[in-house]
Tab-separated table of C-alpha atoms and ligand atoms in Angstrom:
chain	number	residue	atom	x	y	z
V	1	MET	CA	-18.177	-0.291	-35.466
V	2	ALA	CA	-19.284	-3.405	-33.522
V	3	ILE	CA	-17.259	-4.161	-30.392
V	4	GLU	CA	-16.099	-7.775	-30.145
V	5	LYS	CA	-16.816	-9.729	-26.995
V	6	PRO	CA	-13.462	-9.874	-25.175
V	7	ILE	CA	-12.168	-13.178	-23.841
V	8	SER	CA	-9.420	-13.743	-21.286
V	9	GLN	CA	-8.120	-17.320	-21.128
V	10	ALA	CA	-6.589	-16.494	-17.733
V	11	CYS	CA	-10.092	-15.769	-16.400
V	12	VAL	CA	-11.342	-19.074	-17.762
V	13	ARG	CA	-8.540	-20.840	-15.863
V	14	ASN	CA	-8.660	-18.953	-12.574
V	15	GLN	CA	-12.378	-18.242	-12.065
V	16	GLY	CA	-13.050	-21.715	-10.570
V	17	PRO	CA	-10.344	-21.568	-7.874
V	18	ILE	CA	-11.178	-17.927	-7.066
V	19	LEU	CA	-14.876	-18.775	-6.745
V	20	GLU	CA	-14.049	-21.378	-4.076
V	21	VAL	CA	-12.269	-18.697	-2.026
V	22	LEU	CA	-15.147	-16.227	-2.469
V	23	LYS	CA	-17.737	-18.853	-1.451
V	24	ASN	CA	-15.903	-19.285	1.844
V	25	HIS	CA	-15.285	-15.644	2.482
V	26	MET	CA	-18.397	-13.892	1.126
V	27	LYS	CA	-21.103	-15.809	2.965
V	28	THR	CA	-22.977	-12.761	4.234
V	29	PRO	CA	-25.201	-11.013	1.636
V	30	GLY	CA	-23.939	-7.601	0.585
V	31	ASN	CA	-22.648	-5.248	-2.088
V	32	VAL	CA	-19.455	-6.066	-3.951
V	33	VAL	CA	-17.491	-3.498	-5.934
V	34	GLU	CA	-15.034	-5.027	-8.397
V	35	ILE	CA	-12.168	-2.763	-9.434
V	36	GLY	CA	-10.551	-3.348	-12.821
V	37	CYS	CA	-13.127	-5.895	-14.065
V	38	GLY	CA	-11.375	-6.232	-17.457
V	39	THR	CA	-13.418	-8.421	-19.808
V	40	GLY	CA	-16.279	-8.776	-17.277
V	41	GLN	CA	-15.970	-12.585	-17.209
V	42	HIS	CA	-15.189	-12.717	-13.487
V	43	ALA	CA	-18.152	-10.471	-12.684
V	44	VAL	CA	-20.533	-12.750	-14.617
V	45	HIS	CA	-19.128	-15.978	-13.158
V	46	PHE	CA	-19.130	-14.764	-9.564
V	47	ALA	CA	-22.504	-12.976	-9.700
V	48	ARG	CA	-24.068	-16.123	-11.216
V	49	HIS	CA	-22.676	-18.436	-8.526
V	50	LEU	CA	-23.079	-16.043	-5.589
V	51	PRO	CA	-26.653	-14.766	-6.026
V	52	HIS	CA	-26.759	-13.383	-2.435
V	53	LEU	CA	-24.270	-10.702	-3.554
V	54	TYR	CA	-24.992	-7.574	-5.616
V	55	TRP	CA	-21.946	-7.333	-7.894
V	56	GLN	CA	-20.994	-3.890	-9.246
V	57	ALA	CA	-18.183	-4.217	-11.776
V	58	THR	CA	-16.055	-1.147	-12.583
V	59	ASP	CA	-13.084	-0.320	-14.787
V	60	GLN	CA	-11.492	2.442	-16.795
V	61	ALA	CA	-13.746	3.817	-19.573
V	62	SER	CA	-12.009	1.948	-22.397
V	63	TRP	CA	-12.931	-1.481	-20.924
V	64	LEU	CA	-16.611	-0.853	-20.227
V	65	LYS	CA	-18.147	-1.638	-23.633
V	66	GLY	CA	-16.518	-5.074	-23.760
V	67	ALA	CA	-17.363	-5.927	-20.146
V	68	ASN	CA	-20.952	-4.836	-20.652
V	69	ILE	CA	-21.397	-7.277	-23.551
V	70	TRP	CA	-20.813	-10.113	-21.047
V	71	ILE	CA	-22.944	-8.452	-18.389
V	72	GLU	CA	-25.904	-7.765	-20.706
V	73	GLU	CA	-25.813	-11.296	-22.108
V	74	ALA	CA	-25.797	-12.779	-18.593
V	75	ASN	CA	-28.947	-10.814	-17.692
V	76	LEU	CA	-28.582	-11.359	-13.928
V	77	SER	CA	-30.614	-9.305	-11.466
V	78	ASN	CA	-27.589	-8.954	-9.141
V	79	LEU	CA	-25.238	-7.712	-11.893
V	80	PRO	CA	-25.847	-4.141	-13.144
V	81	PRO	CA	-23.868	-2.621	-16.052
V	82	ALA	CA	-20.215	-1.898	-15.286
V	83	LEU	CA	-19.395	1.650	-14.173
V	84	CYS	CA	-16.393	3.838	-14.902
V	85	LEU	CA	-13.870	3.942	-12.071
V	86	ASP	CA	-10.294	5.024	-12.698
V	87	VAL	CA	-8.349	4.703	-9.470
V	88	THR	CA	-6.040	7.580	-10.430
V	89	LEU	CA	-8.920	10.063	-10.239
V	90	SER	CA	-9.632	11.799	-6.947
V	91	HIS	CA	-13.410	11.405	-7.324
V	92	TRP	CA	-14.607	7.814	-7.274
V	93	PRO	CA	-18.274	6.930	-7.849
V	94	VAL	CA	-20.094	6.966	-4.517
V	95	LEU	CA	-20.569	3.285	-3.710
V	96	ASP	CA	-20.792	1.558	-0.345
V	97	ALA	CA	-19.064	-1.775	-0.497
V	98	ASP	CA	-19.337	-4.634	1.963
V	99	TYR	CA	-16.663	-6.286	-0.160
V	100	VAL	CA	-14.153	-5.003	-2.724
V	101	PHE	CA	-12.730	-7.543	-5.183
V	102	SER	CA	-9.813	-6.725	-7.460
V	103	ALA	CA	-7.889	-9.245	-9.560
V	104	ASN	CA	-4.649	-8.627	-11.423
V	105	VAL	CA	-4.877	-4.846	-11.227
V	106	LEU	CA	-2.202	-3.664	-8.780
V	107	HIS	CA	0.772	-4.798	-10.868
V	108	TYR	CA	-0.687	-3.242	-14.048
V	109	MET	CA	-0.483	0.263	-12.561
V	110	PRO	CA	2.613	2.396	-12.015
V	111	LYS	CA	3.711	1.802	-8.397
V	112	ALA	CA	2.910	5.377	-7.369
V	113	GLN	CA	-0.790	4.751	-8.065
V	114	GLY	CA	-0.948	2.121	-5.319
V	115	THR	CA	-1.583	4.743	-2.642
V	116	GLY	CA	-4.693	6.126	-4.386
V	117	TYR	CA	-5.908	2.588	-5.050
V	118	PHE	CA	-5.807	1.494	-1.397
V	119	LYS	CA	-7.017	4.872	-0.091
V	120	GLY	CA	-10.063	4.758	-2.396
V	121	ILE	CA	-10.781	1.127	-1.539
V	122	SER	CA	-10.619	1.836	2.176
V	123	GLU	CA	-12.979	4.818	1.836
V	124	MET	CA	-15.434	2.758	-0.202
V	125	LEU	CA	-15.587	-0.127	2.284
V	126	VAL	CA	-18.093	-0.052	5.118
V	127	SER	CA	-16.703	-0.606	8.598
V	128	CYS	CA	-15.525	-4.245	8.901
V	129	GLY	CA	-15.874	-4.679	5.104
V	130	SER	CA	-13.378	-6.890	3.274
V	131	LEU	CA	-10.944	-6.442	0.440
V	132	ILE	CA	-10.068	-9.510	-1.635
V	133	LEU	CA	-7.011	-9.019	-3.838
V	134	TYR	CA	-5.996	-11.674	-6.351
V	135	GLY	CA	-2.756	-11.799	-8.302
V	136	PRO	CA	0.941	-12.617	-8.229
V	137	PHE	CA	3.073	-11.118	-5.443
V	138	ASN	CA	6.793	-11.323	-4.795
V	139	GLN	CA	7.928	-12.885	-1.531
V	140	GLN	CA	11.489	-11.636	-1.166
V	141	GLY	CA	11.788	-11.867	-4.937
V	142	TYR	CA	9.891	-13.702	-7.656
V	143	THR	CA	8.076	-16.887	-6.693
V	144	SER	CA	8.389	-18.406	-10.187
V	145	GLU	CA	10.053	-17.883	-13.542
V	146	GLY	CA	6.644	-17.133	-15.045
V	147	ASN	CA	6.139	-14.286	-12.579
V	148	ALA	CA	9.608	-12.915	-13.393
V	149	ARG	CA	8.729	-12.933	-17.110
V	150	LEU	CA	5.386	-11.243	-16.394
V	151	ASP	CA	7.140	-8.516	-14.415
V	152	SER	CA	9.594	-7.861	-17.213
V	153	TRP	CA	6.750	-7.725	-19.777
V	154	LEU	CA	4.739	-5.309	-17.609
V	155	LYS	CA	7.724	-2.955	-17.278
V	156	THR	CA	8.360	-3.031	-21.035
V	157	ASP	CA	4.861	-3.104	-22.492
V	158	ILE	CA	2.578	-1.509	-19.895
V	159	HIS	CA	4.591	1.049	-17.902
V	160	ARG	CA	8.206	1.158	-16.783
V	161	ASP	CA	7.031	1.720	-13.175
V	162	ALA	CA	4.442	-1.099	-13.232
V	163	GLY	CA	5.208	-4.604	-12.016
V	164	LEU	CA	4.808	-7.137	-9.253
V	165	TRP	CA	4.725	-5.903	-5.675
V	166	GLU	CA	6.539	-7.403	-2.722
V	167	LEU	CA	3.947	-8.802	-0.336
V	168	SER	CA	5.544	-6.788	2.500
V	169	GLU	CA	4.977	-3.527	0.539
V	170	VAL	CA	1.304	-4.417	0.042
V	171	LEU	CA	0.915	-5.204	3.739
V	172	GLU	CA	2.536	-1.910	4.740
V	173	LEU	CA	0.395	0.225	2.421
V	174	THR	CA	-2.861	-1.529	3.298
V	175	ARG	CA	-2.079	-1.134	7.028
V	176	GLU	CA	-1.534	2.600	6.480
V	177	HIS	CA	-5.047	2.750	5.026
V	178	GLY	CA	-6.772	0.891	7.833
V	179	LEU	CA	-6.927	-2.500	6.123
V	180	ALA	CA	-5.854	-5.310	8.422
V	181	ALA	CA	-4.454	-8.457	6.777
V	182	GLU	CA	-6.568	-11.535	7.578
V	183	LYS	CA	-5.610	-14.281	5.146
V	184	ASP	CA	-3.075	-15.146	2.485
V	185	ILE	CA	-4.332	-18.056	0.369
V	186	ALA	CA	-1.990	-19.725	-2.123
V	187	MET	CA	-3.674	-20.130	-5.519
V	188	PRO	CA	-2.726	-22.085	-8.671
V	189	ALA	CA	0.002	-20.780	-10.970
V	190	ASN	CA	1.889	-18.884	-8.249
V	191	ASN	CA	-0.889	-16.438	-7.454
V	192	ASN	CA	-2.384	-15.531	-4.088
V	193	CYS	CA	-5.675	-14.301	-2.693
V	194	LEU	CA	-5.041	-11.734	0.030
V	195	ILE	CA	-7.955	-10.880	2.290
V	196	PHE	CA	-8.080	-7.714	4.402
V	197	ARG	CA	-10.662	-6.294	6.782
V	198	LYS	CA	-11.298	-2.591	7.271
V	199	SER	CA	-10.509	-1.937	10.895
O	1	LIG	C1	-4.830	-7.695	-16.581
O	1	LIG	S1	-6.270	-6.741	-16.500
O	1	LIG	C2	-7.178	-7.682	-15.254
O	1	LIG	C3	-8.625	-7.713	-15.567
O	1	LIG	C4	-9.447	-8.669	-14.694
O	1	LIG	N1	-9.554	-8.187	-13.354
O	1	LIG	C5	-8.873	-10.066	-14.739
O	1	LIG	O1	-8.396	-10.560	-13.713
O	1	LIG	O2	-8.894	-10.650	-15.824
O	1	LIG	C6	-5.775	-5.289	-15.664
O	1	LIG	C7	-6.931	-4.389	-15.323
O	1	LIG	O3	-6.456	-3.314	-14.520
O	1	LIG	C8	-7.218	-2.199	-14.853
O	1	LIG	N2	-6.570	-0.957	-14.437
O	1	LIG	C9	-5.320	-0.549	-14.714
O	1	LIG	N3	-5.138	0.719	-14.289
O	1	LIG	C10	-6.319	1.097	-13.741
O	1	LIG	C11	-6.787	2.308	-13.181
O	1	LIG	N4	-6.001	3.383	-13.106
O	1	LIG	N5	-8.055	2.365	-12.718
O	1	LIG	C12	-8.863	1.272	-12.802
O	1	LIG	N6	-8.492	0.109	-13.348
O	1	LIG	C13	-7.233	0.032	-13.823
O	1	LIG	C14	-7.273	-2.295	-16.377
O	1	LIG	O4	-8.216	-1.416	-16.901
O	1	LIG	C15	-7.560	-3.763	-16.554
O	1	LIG	O5	-8.936	-4.042	-16.548
């Protein structure tokens, strides 16, 4: 059966503002590992506009066929096919990342999986490498009604232990895994880009 090319309207809306952040932060050439690439749209957009980066998209097995339709069509020399990486598994593909990018993934996982996520990211990053996390975060509670609705939907439809994280919880867990917070950039629609450096 043919797989349809997946489309995320959220990616269409947010890829421009995220690209501006990445242009400022990812000036030095290097390897990027994207965790939870979803449809693959972000990978194509960012690899196309940041040709000094080698962009390795990854996701759970069930997302790879769809993402690879986008990646094959784009035919970019800095964008290889997406690889399988499930952050709940103890063995991650061996990849050295100067940068890790992950958008809208943390709140889709049960909270308990956050430890493995940040541990794996920290191990994958080279010394002084950066993590760029994009998504909605609570700041002593929801920052908008839309984020409150998203949280309720995640807990009902995805997993009862999934949902938005308090920024302070993210900062504590990243610190425990040697990732020092560098920047918190407010993004449209009550999202943020958080940038960390492996210390
Ligand atoms: C809402 S989608 C975001 C996709 C894309 N990054 C974006 O911003 O459009 C959530 C993503 O989290 C990924 N994800 C959830 N649990 C995961 C896990 N255990 N390991 C790897 N990725 C996971 C899903 O596979 C999915 O691609």
